[in-house]
Amino acid sequence: MTDCNPMKRTLPIILSVIAWFFSIVPMTAQNDSIRKKVAIVLSGGGAKGMAHIGVMKVIEKAGIPVDIITGTSMGSIVGGLYSCGWNATALDSIVRQQDWAFLLSDKSVYYSQDLINRKKQNTYLLTKSFTAGKRNLAEAGGLIQGKNLTQLFKRLTAGYHTPISFDSLPIPFSCVATNIVDNTEYDFHSGILAEAMRASMSIPAAFAPIRKGEMVLVDGGLRNNFPADIARQLGADYIIGSTVQGPPKTADDLVSGADVLGQIVDVNCKNKYDDNLSITDIPIRVNTSGYGPASFNLSAIDTLIRRGEEEAMKHWGELMQLKKQLGLPEDYRPTLLSPNQEALKPIDFSEDSIPRRPQHDRIQGSLGVRFDTEEMVALQLNGIYLYSWKPIDIEATLRLGRNIMVSTVATWTPKRFVQMSLGYLFRHHSLNLYEQGENNWSVTYNQHQASLRFLNISIKNLSMDIFARADFYHFPRVLISSQMENTGFKIGNEDFISYHATLHYNSEDAWLFPTRGARFQAEYAYFTDNFANYNGHIGFSELSASWQMSFALSRRLTFQPLLYGRMLFGEEIPQIRRNVIGGQWFGHYLEQQMPFVGVHHIEATDKQFIACQLKLQEQLSTNNFILLKLAGAQHADRTQDILSHSPMLGCQLAYYYRTLLGPVGATLGYSNKTKQVDFFINLGFEF
């Protein structure tokens, strides 16, 4: 009889297929589907967390499969990127390529701005924008909004920009933030990956927090700096942990304000730390001594990644033992992930050189602070009000220190790149003027200045101005040395009405330490006291120019020749407009001031002055520079006599360290003008 039960006919076939399948599928694949899960836990620690990349390199080398990743702060960044496809070698390359000083600020890309905004970016150490007339919570709560870091995270997490469950990532992931509304831990298991990473590293007061519903989220290290417990909750059977938290400090270690502040942070980050470390099967404690949360320079990153590798290699035997416990052969290597192709595209941080009108009225405030051995401490505040409904901006600047300046200007932008403005400026200066190194004049003056800019055209590297100006100089105090009483020196109140045309060009790749490009400035001005003449005769003229080129002689050595000068023409040149040289910068104390190496104080010079400076710039490391300057100049009261005197010569050796707060360094110079050695220290941007 025929068997009518179909199962009896098909069962042998099904069993044969199953047997065939298991005969061709490698045992490692079978084990992989049933083996126990391994989690990687990465602690917070700011820049010290770069060591996690070195640890991940060794884990990959050992062939340990990664099933879960959890992290806090910098650990959330490394872990989040790893979970979406960036393997350890790729992460190593990413962190070395970044300009961290730029990323950890809200600055705009240097070349995307016009010359005025480039100068501002290299004048103020802090700039903050607010929406006027309304409460914009996204901007509140931190000095840095973190727009550049957010842009970086968005590009590197391309493909995961919509809310998702983090279990659906190539490697399941979770990170920790702190809700400062009630001081509770918030664990991200879903959402937008870049936003979760950004929230987890939001250092309080430094970075604006991330607001999520009724929560205000900051750095997760305040509640759970080493989230091994979350890895267990996600199903981890084995935990490999990488922590950069240093050993406990003793009373002898707390000797400075920075030490005390660091200890307060460390103590607050100890929540759960010991308990979580105790449930970690392979705890890898990386020695980060000598480095701090802000050590984002290239040499520090290189050392921290290397230390992470070295420390992880000390646990090689434990890693191999874990691999054996997982039932994996010694030569097993999991397939390394690769990121979404969109994430590999270059990151564009640029924006238009002149921003378009904002949707709401905006207030932008900036703060600059500098210390030097000449002026001691100086502070400058700048504020701009940008209207959304009309093309007018109002800007105000206040400078405090030994010399005081207040200015306000209203700018109208009828067309893109074209501006007109009306401004007022007040200066109160106390100056010592020198002659051959001797202090012969001590002058205190007040300057009132009103200006009308008829036309300003500003296009990326080029700026042109045509404007008229009215100046009033009042001298409440003038002291003259006894040696100068019979020289005919005379200085008194002056009124000027002048007309100016200027041209600025700058294609240099950096404002302070360029390695290529050119910088050119030129100005012609005609001065009168009644719109046409000066003291009953034709007015006097001023012509000034400077031209600097940068040539890279090697990867670190740059040669920079500079030509500059200022020529005065007319029957009478008032003392307040005469040429002066000295100091480190153009126009620092007086509008017409020209620097000359080896001349530290302001020195009076002749009506016709031309100079040449040769500079060698050696970049020792990412932020360390040594500068050698040699300069020569000719000067005379008449153009035809400018080469009749022996040249003025000067030399200078300088060292500078580039920081987020501006350059910090010292110069040592000598010139045959003063016949004195001058020493100058500067901390911060020039203004």
XYZ file of C-alpha atoms in Angstrom:
687
model
C 0.000 0.000 0.000
C 1.081 3.556 -0.601
C 2.167 5.500 2.514
C -0.153 8.530 2.718
C 1.774 10.267 5.533
C 3.939 12.991 3.843
C 6.052 13.530 6.990
C 7.426 9.983 6.736
C 8.569 10.745 3.186
C 10.119 14.233 3.895
C 11.709 13.596 7.317
C 14.747 11.720 5.946
C 15.273 14.515 3.433
C 15.181 17.252 6.137
C 17.597 15.302 8.319
C 19.964 14.865 5.386
C 19.924 18.631 4.639
C 20.646 19.487 8.311
C 23.532 17.008 8.396
C 24.934 18.455 5.167
C 24.650 22.040 6.518
C 26.544 21.239 9.716
C 29.193 19.435 7.676
C 30.024 22.558 5.609
C 29.596 25.337 8.229
C 32.857 25.939 10.143
C 32.793 25.177 13.814
C 33.808 28.759 14.607
C 30.630 30.048 13.011
C 28.561 27.569 15.001
C 30.374 28.571 18.172
C 29.986 32.252 17.322
C 26.217 31.954 17.337
C 26.105 30.230 20.718
C 29.227 31.559 22.474
C 29.126 33.910 25.418
C 29.116 37.675 24.821
C 32.108 39.997 25.277
C 31.680 43.668 26.183
C 34.198 46.502 25.999
C 33.789 49.255 28.626
C 35.564 52.596 28.068
C 35.900 55.212 30.797
C 35.739 58.992 30.562
C 38.822 61.162 30.896
C 38.903 63.823 28.183
C 42.019 63.660 26.030
C 43.371 60.843 28.218
C 40.662 58.674 26.657
C 42.727 58.573 23.452
C 44.468 55.644 25.181
C 41.299 53.585 24.525
C 42.238 53.466 20.838
C 45.523 51.759 21.692
C 43.653 49.248 23.869
C 41.206 48.524 21.025
C 44.134 47.904 18.673
C 45.413 45.120 20.921
C 41.932 43.624 21.344
C 41.633 43.462 17.550
C 45.125 41.964 17.280
C 44.181 39.294 19.812
C 41.122 38.397 17.734
C 38.619 38.981 20.532
C 35.081 39.431 19.172
C 33.254 42.516 20.461
C 29.532 42.064 21.051
C 28.715 45.104 23.238
C 30.334 48.499 23.844
C 29.540 50.944 26.639
C 31.309 54.188 27.417
C 31.245 57.537 29.143
C 32.465 60.937 27.877
C 35.537 60.318 25.685
C 34.806 56.619 26.092
C 31.392 57.233 24.547
C 33.012 58.922 21.550
C 35.528 56.130 20.927
C 32.910 53.474 21.676
C 30.150 55.103 19.651
C 32.335 55.449 16.573
C 33.627 51.884 16.953
C 30.077 50.576 17.223
C 29.068 52.125 13.892
C 32.031 50.840 11.891
C 35.254 52.692 12.684
C 37.859 50.091 13.656
C 40.856 50.962 15.848
C 43.244 51.715 12.980
C 40.693 54.048 11.395
C 40.082 55.784 14.747
C 43.841 56.255 15.189
C 43.978 57.998 11.814
C 40.919 60.162 12.556
C 42.112 61.589 15.873
C 45.572 62.419 14.491
C 44.126 64.326 11.532
C 41.901 66.660 13.554
C 42.644 70.232 14.602
C 41.491 69.805 18.188
C 41.999 73.451 19.098
C 39.454 74.263 16.385
C 37.080 71.402 17.234
C 36.952 72.369 20.913
C 35.769 75.855 20.018
C 32.909 77.462 18.127
C 35.263 79.206 15.715
C 34.616 79.238 11.996
C 37.016 77.881 9.393
C 39.824 80.386 8.835
C 39.507 80.622 5.034
C 35.699 80.771 5.083
C 35.766 84.224 6.712
C 36.566 87.702 5.483
C 39.653 89.515 6.796
C 37.802 91.342 9.573
C 36.435 88.113 11.044
C 39.781 86.334 10.655
C 41.347 89.064 12.755
C 38.591 88.789 15.372
C 39.069 85.047 15.588
C 42.728 85.701 16.410
C 41.980 88.508 18.860
C 39.349 87.086 21.200
C 39.824 83.921 23.202
C 36.084 83.448 23.661
C 33.093 84.279 21.461
C 29.489 83.471 22.351
C 26.264 84.133 20.430
C 22.754 84.531 21.811
C 19.302 84.990 20.335
C 18.091 88.454 21.308
C 14.656 88.948 22.824
C 13.940 85.267 23.358
C 15.210 82.412 25.464
C 17.130 79.939 23.324
C 17.894 77.038 25.643
C 20.123 75.318 23.089
C 22.663 78.129 23.509
C 22.572 78.300 27.302
C 24.589 76.615 29.977
C 28.118 76.505 28.593
C 30.901 78.658 27.236
C 31.182 76.457 24.148
C 28.149 75.434 22.140
C 30.164 72.645 20.509
C 29.062 73.275 16.924
C 32.322 71.991 15.423
C 32.318 68.786 17.478
C 28.675 68.244 16.546
C 29.542 68.645 12.860
C 32.357 66.112 13.250
C 30.136 63.591 15.036
C 27.389 63.935 12.425
C 29.757 63.170 9.567
C 31.475 60.247 11.306
C 28.107 58.683 12.202
C 26.658 59.071 8.687
C 23.896 56.538 8.135
C 22.688 56.805 11.733
C 21.221 60.333 11.828
C 17.676 59.271 12.651
C 16.478 57.969 16.029
C 17.288 54.251 16.289
C 17.725 51.565 18.904
C 21.446 51.316 19.602
C 21.004 47.520 19.644
C 20.600 47.771 15.862
C 24.082 49.226 15.367
C 26.738 46.889 13.915
C 27.840 46.483 17.548
C 25.202 47.192 20.233
C 26.141 50.328 22.156
C 25.149 52.375 25.180
C 26.584 55.509 26.790
C 25.995 57.512 29.952
C 25.009 61.135 30.621
C 24.046 62.935 33.829
C 20.705 64.694 34.247
C 21.618 67.697 36.385
C 17.959 68.520 37.048
C 17.859 65.773 39.681
C 21.495 64.537 39.558
C 20.546 61.135 38.161
C 22.181 58.879 35.607
C 20.674 58.707 32.138
C 21.680 55.784 29.937
C 21.325 56.148 26.181
C 20.057 52.921 24.593
C 18.386 54.652 21.665
C 18.129 58.005 19.913
C 20.441 59.848 17.556
C 23.957 58.444 17.965
C 25.817 61.753 17.484
C 23.556 63.491 20.013
C 24.104 60.754 22.600
C 27.902 61.015 22.230
C 27.740 64.813 22.452
C 25.606 64.669 25.626
C 27.912 62.170 27.314
C 30.973 64.454 26.926
C 29.295 67.769 27.870
C 31.649 68.957 30.603
C 29.544 71.220 32.865
C 30.003 74.972 32.293
C 32.525 74.331 29.504
C 30.096 72.831 26.937
C 26.427 73.686 26.586
C 24.351 70.732 27.851
C 22.026 68.696 25.662
C 18.353 69.187 26.517
C 16.070 66.177 26.118
C 12.510 66.733 27.228
C 12.622 67.857 30.858
C 16.221 66.671 31.250
C 19.421 68.734 31.034
C 22.196 66.283 30.172
C 25.895 66.798 30.892
C 29.017 64.639 31.167
C 28.149 61.115 32.306
C 31.313 60.879 34.377
C 29.560 62.699 37.197
C 27.404 59.602 37.844
C 29.023 56.615 36.111
C 32.485 57.091 34.639
C 33.084 53.378 33.937
C 29.720 51.803 32.991
C 30.492 48.100 33.381
C 27.120 47.628 35.102
C 25.342 48.691 31.907
C 27.358 46.131 29.939
C 26.115 43.441 32.321
C 22.542 44.654 31.882
C 22.958 44.336 28.113
C 23.875 40.677 28.505
C 27.675 40.687 28.694
C 29.218 37.480 30.030
C 32.777 38.808 29.938
C 33.910 42.414 30.308
C 37.168 43.950 29.116
C 37.549 47.431 30.595
C 39.834 50.311 29.643
C 40.125 53.061 32.233
C 42.336 56.142 32.299
C 41.448 57.239 35.813
C 44.635 57.758 37.814
C 45.451 56.396 41.269
C 43.988 58.208 44.295
C 45.810 61.428 45.214
C 47.289 62.068 48.613
C 47.451 65.356 50.510
C 50.998 65.857 49.199
C 49.715 65.675 45.618
C 47.228 68.544 46.078
C 49.603 71.503 45.901
C 47.938 73.830 43.384
C 44.509 75.152 42.503
C 44.454 72.938 39.406
C 45.274 69.897 41.560
C 42.418 70.688 43.947
C 39.944 71.254 41.100
C 41.049 68.035 39.433
C 40.595 66.151 42.686
C 37.047 67.486 43.083
C 36.225 66.208 39.577
C 37.889 62.828 40.219
C 36.057 62.331 43.526
C 32.711 63.109 41.896
C 33.527 60.650 39.097
C 34.098 57.820 41.610
C 30.380 56.959 41.725
C 30.103 53.207 41.025
C 33.721 53.146 39.851
C 35.079 50.617 42.339
C 31.985 48.395 42.094
C 32.109 48.420 38.302
C 35.825 47.724 38.278
C 35.232 44.704 40.514
C 32.880 43.078 37.955
C 35.329 43.621 35.102
C 37.056 40.399 34.023
C 40.065 42.065 32.393
C 40.563 45.609 33.766
C 43.178 47.537 31.768
C 44.334 50.590 33.728
C 46.336 52.859 31.421
C 48.986 55.082 33.005
C 48.236 58.627 31.792
C 50.491 60.492 34.241
C 51.828 63.717 32.783
C 48.686 64.284 30.726
C 45.325 65.816 31.510
C 41.806 65.993 30.072
C 42.877 68.891 27.800
C 46.029 67.246 26.346
C 44.781 67.221 22.757
C 48.082 68.075 21.048
C 49.499 65.607 18.538
C 52.461 64.467 20.640
C 50.171 63.777 23.628
C 47.720 61.822 21.454
C 50.583 59.741 20.056
C 51.911 58.952 23.546
C 48.488 58.148 25.014
C 47.588 55.742 22.193
C 50.991 54.058 22.572
C 50.540 53.732 26.342
C 47.123 52.162 25.748
C 48.713 49.547 23.481
C 51.543 48.875 25.899
C 49.216 48.423 28.870
C 46.844 46.171 26.911
C 49.775 43.978 25.785
C 50.543 43.320 29.456
C 47.179 41.508 29.524
C 47.862 39.451 26.399
C 47.810 36.159 28.329
C 44.432 37.028 29.845
C 43.061 37.908 26.412
C 44.243 34.578 24.976
C 42.715 32.747 27.933
C 39.409 34.546 27.338
C 39.535 33.550 23.693
C 39.985 29.940 24.760
C 37.037 30.199 27.148
C 34.936 31.473 24.242
C 35.741 28.279 22.361
C 37.566 30.080 19.586
C 40.737 28.807 17.902
C 43.912 30.807 18.510
C 44.050 32.036 14.896
C 40.434 33.255 14.892
C 40.009 36.869 13.739
C 36.575 38.518 13.584
C 35.845 40.559 10.491
C 36.652 44.211 11.154
C 33.865 46.660 10.476
C 34.085 49.572 8.075
C 32.115 52.838 8.240
C 29.374 54.021 5.920
C 30.882 55.435 2.717
C 29.188 58.777 3.412
C 31.172 59.030 6.652
C 34.448 58.825 4.701
C 33.818 62.075 2.829
C 35.801 65.188 3.885
C 34.203 67.151 6.703
C 33.181 70.656 5.640
C 33.223 73.133 8.525
C 33.221 76.187 6.251
C 30.594 78.887 6.094
C 30.080 82.035 4.036
C 32.626 84.776 4.621
C 29.846 87.259 5.423
C 26.933 85.508 7.173
C 23.474 85.996 5.789
C 20.835 87.668 7.931
C 19.908 85.506 10.948
C 16.303 84.395 11.376
C 16.166 86.176 14.732
C 18.029 89.168 16.101
C 21.375 87.961 17.415
C 23.900 89.228 19.963
C 27.496 88.086 19.634
C 29.860 88.785 22.510
C 33.647 88.293 22.583
C 36.292 88.481 25.290
C 40.031 89.028 24.892
C 42.659 89.021 27.658
C 46.392 89.606 27.349
C 49.382 90.031 29.644
C 52.724 91.504 28.594
C 55.701 93.116 30.283
C 54.953 96.511 28.722
C 51.266 97.018 29.497
C 50.836 94.285 32.131
C 47.162 93.247 31.898
C 44.731 94.313 29.174
C 41.140 93.224 28.589
C 38.892 93.814 25.593
C 35.156 93.213 25.227
C 33.317 93.251 21.925
C 29.609 92.984 21.205
C 27.646 92.948 17.940
C 23.886 93.228 17.565
C 22.730 91.688 14.256
C 19.234 92.637 13.167
C 17.233 89.982 11.348
C 14.831 92.390 9.664
C 17.228 95.001 8.241
C 20.812 94.917 6.923
C 22.275 96.902 9.831
C 24.661 95.708 12.539
C 25.679 97.683 15.618
C 29.044 96.906 17.177
C 30.660 98.172 20.391
C 34.149 97.551 21.778
C 35.633 98.356 25.180
C 39.339 98.032 25.935
C 40.604 98.256 29.513
C 44.173 98.475 30.754
C 46.819 101.144 30.941
C 45.358 102.432 27.688
C 41.586 102.705 27.331
C 39.520 102.555 24.174
C 35.767 102.721 23.541
C 34.244 102.470 20.085
C 30.884 101.966 18.452
C 30.005 101.551 14.795
C 26.803 101.011 12.821
C 27.283 99.074 9.591
C 24.862 98.938 6.694
C 25.177 96.108 4.162
C 23.084 97.070 1.128
C 24.588 94.274 -0.961
C 26.553 91.147 -0.228
C 30.258 91.968 0.263
C 29.519 95.737 0.174
C 29.200 97.819 3.351
C 28.909 101.406 4.587
C 29.335 102.474 8.203
C 29.304 105.331 10.697
C 31.474 105.101 13.795
C 32.845 106.855 16.868
C 36.002 106.021 18.843
C 37.554 107.368 22.045
C 41.097 106.620 23.206
C 42.891 107.543 26.409
C 46.597 106.760 26.118
C 49.591 107.295 28.356
C 52.771 106.854 26.339
C 56.484 107.124 26.883
C 58.378 108.143 23.759
C 62.071 107.347 23.517
C 65.025 108.734 21.574
C 68.108 106.516 21.194
C 66.865 104.395 24.090
C 66.304 107.414 26.380
C 62.824 108.308 27.658
C 62.478 111.943 26.511
C 58.707 112.431 26.411
C 55.845 111.273 28.583
C 52.503 112.043 26.990
C 48.900 111.506 28.026
C 46.296 112.247 25.382
C 42.612 111.782 24.623
C 41.480 111.125 21.078
C 37.940 111.556 19.776
C 37.360 110.138 16.310
C 34.290 110.077 14.057
C 34.397 108.165 10.790
C 32.149 107.741 7.773
C 32.930 104.771 5.582
C 31.609 105.445 2.099
C 32.509 102.037 0.711
C 33.917 98.768 1.995
C 34.277 95.784 -0.302
C 35.311 92.591 1.470
C 35.692 89.339 -0.468
C 37.516 86.516 1.305
C 41.204 87.480 0.963
C 40.652 91.048 -0.225
C 39.303 94.176 1.461
C 39.104 97.758 0.126
C 37.965 100.844 2.051
C 37.232 104.480 1.225
C 36.321 106.673 4.204
C 36.504 110.130 5.753
C 37.462 110.830 9.336
C 37.452 113.649 11.900
C 39.986 113.494 14.772
C 40.406 115.657 17.847
C 43.513 115.191 20.022
C 43.658 116.711 23.511
C 46.856 116.549 25.619
C 46.157 116.988 29.357
C 49.760 116.050 30.255
C 53.042 116.451 28.372
C 56.387 115.987 30.128
C 59.648 116.692 28.274
C 63.110 115.771 29.506
C 65.592 118.580 30.159
C 67.677 117.441 27.196
C 64.764 118.092 24.836
C 63.601 121.492 26.123
C 65.713 123.453 23.621
C 65.088 121.237 20.585
C 61.898 123.002 19.490
C 59.732 120.001 20.303
C 56.126 121.119 20.432
C 52.950 119.170 20.875
C 49.464 120.507 21.503
C 45.768 120.016 20.779
C 45.029 119.167 17.161
C 41.945 118.815 14.942
C 42.032 116.915 11.644
C 39.633 116.074 8.864
C 41.123 113.390 6.659
C 40.330 111.191 3.665
C 41.562 107.603 3.427
C 41.819 104.768 0.923
C 43.061 101.350 2.053
C 43.751 97.985 0.457
C 44.272 94.753 2.422
C 45.116 91.365 0.922
C 45.844 88.199 2.879
C 46.212 84.679 1.468
C 48.269 83.278 4.354
C 47.215 79.893 5.708
C 47.260 81.103 9.342
C 47.019 84.473 11.069
C 49.854 84.047 13.567
C 52.299 81.414 12.323
C 51.739 81.137 8.553
C 53.721 78.721 6.396
C 52.566 79.882 2.961
C 50.768 82.787 1.295
C 51.154 86.553 1.248
C 49.936 89.533 3.253
C 49.774 93.043 1.800
C 48.433 96.302 3.258
C 48.531 99.820 1.855
C 46.915 103.104 2.868
C 46.920 106.634 1.516
C 45.537 109.455 3.686
C 45.216 113.218 3.129
C 44.902 115.405 6.272
C 43.330 118.861 6.574
C 41.909 121.080 9.301
C 39.097 122.595 7.183
C 38.202 119.866 4.645
C 40.757 121.180 2.107
C 43.859 122.762 3.692
C 45.984 122.571 6.817
C 47.204 125.735 8.611
C 46.438 127.871 5.563
C 48.329 125.753 3.031
C 47.893 122.432 1.297
C 47.334 119.520 3.639
C 49.848 116.794 4.411
C 49.734 113.206 3.138
C 50.598 109.814 4.568
C 51.506 106.749 2.519
C 52.141 103.434 4.260
C 52.485 99.852 3.074
C 53.686 96.423 4.187
C 54.197 93.214 2.212
C 55.039 89.810 3.702
C 55.547 86.502 1.896
C 55.862 83.022 3.409
C 57.971 80.302 1.773
C 58.161 76.767 3.173
C 61.819 75.694 3.037
C 60.986 72.335 4.603
C 58.115 70.687 6.439
C 58.868 72.738 9.571
C 61.051 75.665 8.427
C 59.461 78.773 6.875
C 61.194 81.827 5.434
C 59.257 85.121 5.666
C 60.621 88.324 4.119
C 58.763 91.523 5.052
C 59.010 94.948 3.416
C 57.290 97.918 5.041
C 57.463 101.665 5.399
C 55.670 104.956 5.924
C 56.247 108.192 4.026
C 54.995 111.648 5.099
C 54.643 114.525 2.630
C 53.788 118.168 3.372
C 55.137 121.438 4.800
C 54.032 120.809 8.376
C 53.675 117.405 9.994
C 52.187 117.634 13.517
C 53.980 115.584 16.163
C 51.002 113.323 16.813
C 51.163 112.087 13.195
C 54.937 111.670 12.987
C 56.469 108.259 12.365
C 57.208 106.059 15.360
C 58.782 102.605 15.542
C 59.120 99.922 18.182
C 57.215 97.136 19.844
C 56.031 93.844 18.382
C 53.054 94.840 16.234
C 51.823 97.379 13.692
C 49.518 100.088 15.118
C 49.488 98.702 18.648
C 49.745 101.902 20.741
C 49.629 104.514 17.971
C 47.903 104.176 14.636
C 51.152 104.885 12.747
C 53.357 102.646 14.907
C 55.682 100.288 13.001
C 57.531 97.432 14.718
C 61.299 97.077 14.528
C 63.136 94.175 16.132
C 65.419 95.176 18.962
C 63.433 98.365 19.651
C 61.071 97.536 22.463
C 59.738 100.997 23.427
C 58.203 103.559 21.074
C 60.910 105.594 19.337
C 60.360 108.696 17.202
C 61.888 108.568 13.742
C 62.084 110.650 10.544
C 59.331 111.436 8.063
C 60.550 108.905 5.506
C 61.033 105.378 6.811
C 61.490 102.073 4.951
C 62.492 98.720 6.424
C 63.136 95.104 5.502
C 62.810 92.161 7.862
C 63.892 88.551 7.271
C 62.354 85.919 9.522
C 62.998 82.190 9.920
C 60.185 80.287 11.609
C 60.947 76.792 12.900
C 58.001 74.709 14.087
C 59.495 72.381 16.686
C 56.218 70.521 17.244
C 52.509 71.139 16.728
C 52.426 74.223 18.952
C 56.085 75.128 19.621
C 57.827 77.763 17.492
C 61.258 79.387 17.426
C 61.588 82.641 15.461
C 64.752 84.399 14.309
C 64.377 87.924 12.901
C 66.938 90.207 11.252
C 65.915 93.720 10.201
C 67.396 96.774 8.536
C 65.924 100.237 7.926
C 66.714 103.576 6.330
C 65.126 106.868 7.387
C 65.424 110.568 6.641
C 63.364 113.764 6.660
C 63.677 114.072 2.878
C 63.138 111.302 0.345
C 66.358 112.121 -1.514
C 68.374 111.686 1.684
C 66.928 108.323 2.711
C 70.079 106.389 1.747
C 72.541 108.968 3.046
C 72.723 107.509 6.568
C 74.095 104.191 7.776
C 71.283 101.685 8.203
C 69.445 100.926 11.415
C 69.932 97.218 12.265
C 68.221 94.884 14.667
C 67.947 91.212 15.544
C 65.573 89.154 17.675
C 65.244 85.593 18.916
C 61.820 84.448 20.109
C 60.054 81.364 21.392
C 56.255 80.957 21.321
C 53.835 78.273 22.361
C 50.432 78.313 20.652
C 47.504 77.821 23.034
C 43.721 78.181 22.911
C 44.160 81.447 24.819
C 46.626 82.834 22.281
C 50.405 82.647 21.846
C 52.558 82.498 24.971
C 56.208 83.376 24.604
C 59.192 85.652 25.025
C 61.523 87.653 22.775
C 65.118 88.780 23.201
C 66.377 91.524 20.863
C 69.054 94.136 20.199
C 69.376 97.070 17.794
C 71.981 99.714 17.024
C 69.207 102.298 17.464
C 68.880 101.793 21.229
C 72.141 99.899 21.851
C 70.270 97.986 24.535
C 69.097 94.417 24.945
C 65.324 94.223 25.220
C 63.303 91.390 26.720
C 59.554 91.029 26.228
C 57.010 88.470 27.449
C 53.517 88.121 25.977
C 50.613 85.870 26.964
C 47.524 86.006 24.752
C 46.311 87.461 21.479
C 47.292 90.983 20.434
C 44.682 93.750 20.517
